[in-house]
CSV table of C-alpha atoms in Angstrom, one decimal:
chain,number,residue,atom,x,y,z
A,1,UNK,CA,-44.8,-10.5,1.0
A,2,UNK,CA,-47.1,-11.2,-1.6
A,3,UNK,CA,-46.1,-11.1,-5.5
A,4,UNK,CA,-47.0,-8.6,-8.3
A,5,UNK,CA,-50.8,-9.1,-8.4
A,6,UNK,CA,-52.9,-8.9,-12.0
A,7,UNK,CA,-56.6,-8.8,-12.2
A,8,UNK,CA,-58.3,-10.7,-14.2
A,9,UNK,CA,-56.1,-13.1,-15.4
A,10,UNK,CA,-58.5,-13.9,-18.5
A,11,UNK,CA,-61.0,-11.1,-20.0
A,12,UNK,CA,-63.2,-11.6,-23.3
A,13,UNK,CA,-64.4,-8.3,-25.5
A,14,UNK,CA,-66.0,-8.0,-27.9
A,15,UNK,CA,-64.6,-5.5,-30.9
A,16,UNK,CA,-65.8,-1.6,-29.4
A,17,UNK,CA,-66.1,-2.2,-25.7
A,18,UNK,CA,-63.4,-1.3,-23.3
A,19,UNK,CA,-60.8,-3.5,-21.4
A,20,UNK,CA,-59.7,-2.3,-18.0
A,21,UNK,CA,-56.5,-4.5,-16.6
A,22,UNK,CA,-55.6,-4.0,-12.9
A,23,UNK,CA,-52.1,-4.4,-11.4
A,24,UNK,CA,-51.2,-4.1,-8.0
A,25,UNK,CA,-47.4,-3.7,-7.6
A,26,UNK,CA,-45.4,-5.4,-4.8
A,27,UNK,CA,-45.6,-3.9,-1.1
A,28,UNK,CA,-43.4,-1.0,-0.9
A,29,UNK,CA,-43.1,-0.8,-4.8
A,30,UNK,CA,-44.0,2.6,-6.5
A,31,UNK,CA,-42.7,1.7,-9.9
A,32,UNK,CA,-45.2,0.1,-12.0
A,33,UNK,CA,-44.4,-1.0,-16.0
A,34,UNK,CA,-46.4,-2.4,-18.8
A,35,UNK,CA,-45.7,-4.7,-21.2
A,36,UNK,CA,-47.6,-6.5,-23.7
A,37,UNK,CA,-46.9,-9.8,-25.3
A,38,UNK,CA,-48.3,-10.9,-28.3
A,39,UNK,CA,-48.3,-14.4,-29.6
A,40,UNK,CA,-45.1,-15.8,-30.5
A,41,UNK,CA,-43.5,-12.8,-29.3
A,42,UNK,CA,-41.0,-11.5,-26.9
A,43,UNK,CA,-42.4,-8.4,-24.2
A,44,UNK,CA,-42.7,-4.9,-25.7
A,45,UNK,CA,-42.9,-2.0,-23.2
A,46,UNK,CA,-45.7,-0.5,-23.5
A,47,UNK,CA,-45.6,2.7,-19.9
A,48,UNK,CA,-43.3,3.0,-16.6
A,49,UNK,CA,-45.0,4.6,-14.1
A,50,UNK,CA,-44.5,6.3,-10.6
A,51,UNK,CA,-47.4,7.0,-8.3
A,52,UNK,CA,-49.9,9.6,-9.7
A,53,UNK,CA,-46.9,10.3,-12.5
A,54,UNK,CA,-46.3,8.8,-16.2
A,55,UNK,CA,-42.9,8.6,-16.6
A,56,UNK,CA,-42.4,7.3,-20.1
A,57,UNK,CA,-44.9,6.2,-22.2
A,58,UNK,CA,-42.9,5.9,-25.9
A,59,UNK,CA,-44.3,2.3,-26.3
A,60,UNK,CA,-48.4,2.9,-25.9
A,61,UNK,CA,-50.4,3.6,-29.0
A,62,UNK,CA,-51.2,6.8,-29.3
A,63,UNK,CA,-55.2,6.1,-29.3
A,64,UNK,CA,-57.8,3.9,-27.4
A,65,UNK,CA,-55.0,2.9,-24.8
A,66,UNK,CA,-54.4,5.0,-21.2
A,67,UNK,CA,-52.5,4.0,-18.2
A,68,UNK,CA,-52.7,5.4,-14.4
A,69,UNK,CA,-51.7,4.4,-11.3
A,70,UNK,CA,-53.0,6.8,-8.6
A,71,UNK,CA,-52.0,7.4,-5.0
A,72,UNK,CA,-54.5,4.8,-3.8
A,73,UNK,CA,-55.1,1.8,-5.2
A,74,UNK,CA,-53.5,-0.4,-8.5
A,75,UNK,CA,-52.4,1.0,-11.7
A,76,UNK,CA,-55.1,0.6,-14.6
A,77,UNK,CA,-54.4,0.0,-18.6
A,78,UNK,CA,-57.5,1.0,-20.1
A,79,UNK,CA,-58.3,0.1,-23.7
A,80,UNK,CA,-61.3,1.5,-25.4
A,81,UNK,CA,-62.9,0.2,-28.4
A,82,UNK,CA,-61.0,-2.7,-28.5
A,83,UNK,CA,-60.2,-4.3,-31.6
A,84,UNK,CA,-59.0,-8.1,-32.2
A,85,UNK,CA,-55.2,-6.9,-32.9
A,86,UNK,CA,-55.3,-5.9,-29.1
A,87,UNK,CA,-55.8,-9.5,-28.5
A,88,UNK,CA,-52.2,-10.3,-26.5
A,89,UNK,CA,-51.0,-11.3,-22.7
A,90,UNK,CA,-50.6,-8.2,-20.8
A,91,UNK,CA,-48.0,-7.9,-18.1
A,92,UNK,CA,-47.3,-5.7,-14.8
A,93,UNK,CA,-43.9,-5.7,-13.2
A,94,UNK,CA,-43.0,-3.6,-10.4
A,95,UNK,CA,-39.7,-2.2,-8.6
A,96,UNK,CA,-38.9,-0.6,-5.3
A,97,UNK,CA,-37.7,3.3,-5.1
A,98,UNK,CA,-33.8,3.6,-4.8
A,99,UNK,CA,-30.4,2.2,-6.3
A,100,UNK,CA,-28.8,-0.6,-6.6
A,101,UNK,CA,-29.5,-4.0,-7.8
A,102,UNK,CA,-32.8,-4.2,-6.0
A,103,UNK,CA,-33.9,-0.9,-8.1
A,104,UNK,CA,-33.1,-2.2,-11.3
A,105,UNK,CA,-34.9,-5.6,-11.0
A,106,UNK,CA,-38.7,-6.0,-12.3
A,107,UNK,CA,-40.9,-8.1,-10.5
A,108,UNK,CA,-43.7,-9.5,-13.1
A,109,UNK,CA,-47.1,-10.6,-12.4
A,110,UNK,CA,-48.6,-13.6,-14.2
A,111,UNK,CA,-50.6,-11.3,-16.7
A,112,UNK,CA,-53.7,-11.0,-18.0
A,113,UNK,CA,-55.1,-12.9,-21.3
A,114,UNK,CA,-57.4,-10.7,-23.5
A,115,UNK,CA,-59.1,-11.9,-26.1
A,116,UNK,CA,-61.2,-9.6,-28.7
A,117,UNK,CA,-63.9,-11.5,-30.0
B,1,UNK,CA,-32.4,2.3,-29.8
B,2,UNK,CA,-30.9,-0.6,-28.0
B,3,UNK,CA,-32.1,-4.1,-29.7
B,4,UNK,CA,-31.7,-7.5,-28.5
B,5,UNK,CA,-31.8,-10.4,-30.6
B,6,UNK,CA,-32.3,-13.9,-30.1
B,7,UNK,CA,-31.0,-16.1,-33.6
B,8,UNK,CA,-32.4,-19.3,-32.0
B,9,UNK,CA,-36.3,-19.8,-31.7
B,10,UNK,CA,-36.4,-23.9,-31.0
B,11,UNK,CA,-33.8,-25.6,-28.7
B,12,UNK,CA,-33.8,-29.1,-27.4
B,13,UNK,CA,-31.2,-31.0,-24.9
B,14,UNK,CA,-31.2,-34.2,-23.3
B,15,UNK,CA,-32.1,-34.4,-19.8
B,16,UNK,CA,-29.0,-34.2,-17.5
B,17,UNK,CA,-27.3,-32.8,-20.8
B,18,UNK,CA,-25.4,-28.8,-20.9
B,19,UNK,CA,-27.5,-26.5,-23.5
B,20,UNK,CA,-26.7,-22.7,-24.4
B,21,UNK,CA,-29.1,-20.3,-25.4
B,22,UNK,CA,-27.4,-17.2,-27.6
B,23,UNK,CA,-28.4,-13.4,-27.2
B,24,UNK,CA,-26.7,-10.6,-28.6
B,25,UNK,CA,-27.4,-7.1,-28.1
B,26,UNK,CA,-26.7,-3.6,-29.9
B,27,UNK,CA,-26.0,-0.1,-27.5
B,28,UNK,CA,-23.9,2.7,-27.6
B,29,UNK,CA,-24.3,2.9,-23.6
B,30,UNK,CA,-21.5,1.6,-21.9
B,31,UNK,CA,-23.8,1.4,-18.5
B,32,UNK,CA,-26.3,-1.3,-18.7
B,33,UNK,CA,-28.0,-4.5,-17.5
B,34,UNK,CA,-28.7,-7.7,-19.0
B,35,UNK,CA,-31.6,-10.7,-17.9
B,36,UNK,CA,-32.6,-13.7,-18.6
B,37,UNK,CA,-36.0,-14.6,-18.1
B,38,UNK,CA,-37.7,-17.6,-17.9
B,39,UNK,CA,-41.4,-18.3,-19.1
B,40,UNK,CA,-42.8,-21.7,-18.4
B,41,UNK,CA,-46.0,-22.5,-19.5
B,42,UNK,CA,-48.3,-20.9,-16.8
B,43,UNK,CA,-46.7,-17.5,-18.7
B,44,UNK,CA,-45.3,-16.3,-15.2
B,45,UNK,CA,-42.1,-14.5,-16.3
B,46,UNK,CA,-39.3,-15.5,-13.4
B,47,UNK,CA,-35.7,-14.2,-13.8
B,48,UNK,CA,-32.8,-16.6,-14.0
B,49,UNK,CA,-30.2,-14.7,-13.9
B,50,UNK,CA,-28.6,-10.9,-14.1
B,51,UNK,CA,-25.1,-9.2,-15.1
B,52,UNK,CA,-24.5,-5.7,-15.0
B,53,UNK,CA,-21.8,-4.6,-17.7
B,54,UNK,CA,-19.5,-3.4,-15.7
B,55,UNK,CA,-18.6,-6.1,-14.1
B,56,UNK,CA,-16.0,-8.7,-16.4
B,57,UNK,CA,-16.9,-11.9,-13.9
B,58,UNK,CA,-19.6,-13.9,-15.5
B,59,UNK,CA,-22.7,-14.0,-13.5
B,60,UNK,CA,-23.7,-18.0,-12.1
B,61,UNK,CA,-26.8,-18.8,-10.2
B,62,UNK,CA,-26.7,-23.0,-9.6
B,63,UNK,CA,-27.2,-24.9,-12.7
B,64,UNK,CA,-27.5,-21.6,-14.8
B,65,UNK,CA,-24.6,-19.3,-15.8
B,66,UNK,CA,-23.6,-16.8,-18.5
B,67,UNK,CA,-21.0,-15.8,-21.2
B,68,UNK,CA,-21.1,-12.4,-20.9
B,69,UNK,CA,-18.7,-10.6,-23.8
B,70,UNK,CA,-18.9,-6.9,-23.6
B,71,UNK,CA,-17.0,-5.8,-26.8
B,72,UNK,CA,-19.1,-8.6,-29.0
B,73,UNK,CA,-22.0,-7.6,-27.4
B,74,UNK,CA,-22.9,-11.1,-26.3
B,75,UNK,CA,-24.9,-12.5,-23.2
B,76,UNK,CA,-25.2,-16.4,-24.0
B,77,UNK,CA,-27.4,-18.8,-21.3
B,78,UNK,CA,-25.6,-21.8,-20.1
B,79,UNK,CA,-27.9,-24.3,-18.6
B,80,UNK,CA,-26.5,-27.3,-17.0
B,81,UNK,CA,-27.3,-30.4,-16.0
B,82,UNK,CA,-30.5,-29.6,-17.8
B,83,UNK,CA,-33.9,-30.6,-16.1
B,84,UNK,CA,-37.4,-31.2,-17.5
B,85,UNK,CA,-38.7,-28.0,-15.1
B,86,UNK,CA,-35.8,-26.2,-17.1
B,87,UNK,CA,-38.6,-26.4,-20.0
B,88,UNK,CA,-39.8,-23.3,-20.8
B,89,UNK,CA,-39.4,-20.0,-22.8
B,90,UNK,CA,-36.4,-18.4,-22.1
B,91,UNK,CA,-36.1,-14.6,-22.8
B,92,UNK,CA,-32.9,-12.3,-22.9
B,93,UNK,CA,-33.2,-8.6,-21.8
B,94,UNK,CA,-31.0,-5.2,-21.4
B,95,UNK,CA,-32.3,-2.5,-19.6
B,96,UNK,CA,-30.0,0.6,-19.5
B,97,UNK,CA,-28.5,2.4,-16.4
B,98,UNK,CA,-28.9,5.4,-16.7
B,99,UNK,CA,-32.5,5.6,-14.7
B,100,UNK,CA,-35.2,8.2,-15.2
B,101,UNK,CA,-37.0,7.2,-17.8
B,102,UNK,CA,-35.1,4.7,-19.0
B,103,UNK,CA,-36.2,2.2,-17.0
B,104,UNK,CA,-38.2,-0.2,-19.6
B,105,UNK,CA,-36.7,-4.0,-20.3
B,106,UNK,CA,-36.3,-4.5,-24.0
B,107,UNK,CA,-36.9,-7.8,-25.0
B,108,UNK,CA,-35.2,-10.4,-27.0
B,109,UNK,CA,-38.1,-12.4,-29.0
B,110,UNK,CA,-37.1,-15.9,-27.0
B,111,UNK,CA,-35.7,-18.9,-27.2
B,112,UNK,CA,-38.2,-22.0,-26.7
B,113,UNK,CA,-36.6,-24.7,-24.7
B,114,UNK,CA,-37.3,-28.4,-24.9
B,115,UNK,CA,-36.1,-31.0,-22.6
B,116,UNK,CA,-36.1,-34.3,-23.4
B,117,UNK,CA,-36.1,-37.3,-21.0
């Protein structure tokens, strides 16, 4: 079974153009989360998603930054216009549907470096 | 809000020596989980180890256990038998059981671990 899978794992911008970061969760995970870490930082949510559904989205800015993860295919963090604070590691974890302990662990990818010129 | 904090950003043991990494935490939930992650180099976030907070054992996975203290809100990392693999970032975590939209990690900002032969 194949891990949490992030796409690219380095992307350069320049400041204005737009950033798109794939994830594709684990088999048989529909729960997809964002984080972004920036340098000497810990992980700060950023959206927690369920297929075709946000579920919370308290820790994305409200501009330039969207998140989707349709019935087909990864989830997407789209950044437009970037600027060089976006500049950070973003992460993708994913968990499987149900309770227990299996629910409530998060399953990261190995991120994706951008870096705004 | 829940907040984790991590008082220590630099810790270094002696290889084959016993280290431990603090984390305390602040909630009014009474329901809840706590993590410890670790972040090598190569930025892959792995999890070491987990407790859930209703539970009074102390969690232990090999050479890695915890000091779990519910009413001090405390969750300290005890690392034996240290390794130089054991190198890395180490990052302390609480996510809240109460589902829904609560699912996000909330992040301590980390602990970084040296190991010297």
């Amino acid at each position: 079974n194949a891990g949490v899978m992030q796409n690219p794992r380095h992307l350069v911008r320049r400041r204005g153009q737009e950033a798109r970061l794939r994830c594709s969760p684990m088999k048989g995970h529909s729960h997809v989360y964002w984080y972004r870490q920036l340098p000497e930082e810990g992980l700060k949510f950023m959206v927690y998603l369920q297929k075709e559904n946000i579920i919370d989205e308290s820790g994305m800015p409200k501009e330039r930054f969207s998140a989707e993860f349709p019935k087909e295919g990864p989830s997407i963090l789209r950044i437009q216009q970037v600027v060089r604070g976006d500049s950070a590691a973003y992460f993708c974890a994913s968990s499987p549907p149900g309770q227990g302990w299996i629910y409530n662990e998060q399953f990261f990818g190995p991120g994706t470096r951008l870096t705004v010129l | 809000a829940q907040t984790v904090t991590q008082s220590q950003p630099e810790m270094s043991v002696q290889e084959a020596e016993t280290v431990t990494l603090s984390c305390t935490y602040d909630t009014s939930e009474s329901d809840y989980y706590l993590f410890w992650y670790k972040q090598p180099p190569s930025r892959q976030m792995i999890l070491v180890i987990r407790q859930e907070a209703y539970k009074q054992q102390n969690a232990t996975e090999n050479r890695f256990s915890v000091n779990f203290q519910k009413a001090a809100k405390s969750f300290s990392l005890k690392i034996s038998d240290s390794q130089l693999g054991d190198a890395a970032m180490y990052f302390c975590a609480y996510r809240s059981a109460r589902g829904g939209s609560q699912g996000n990690l909330i992040f301590g900002k980390g602990t970084k671990l040296s190991v010297k032969p």
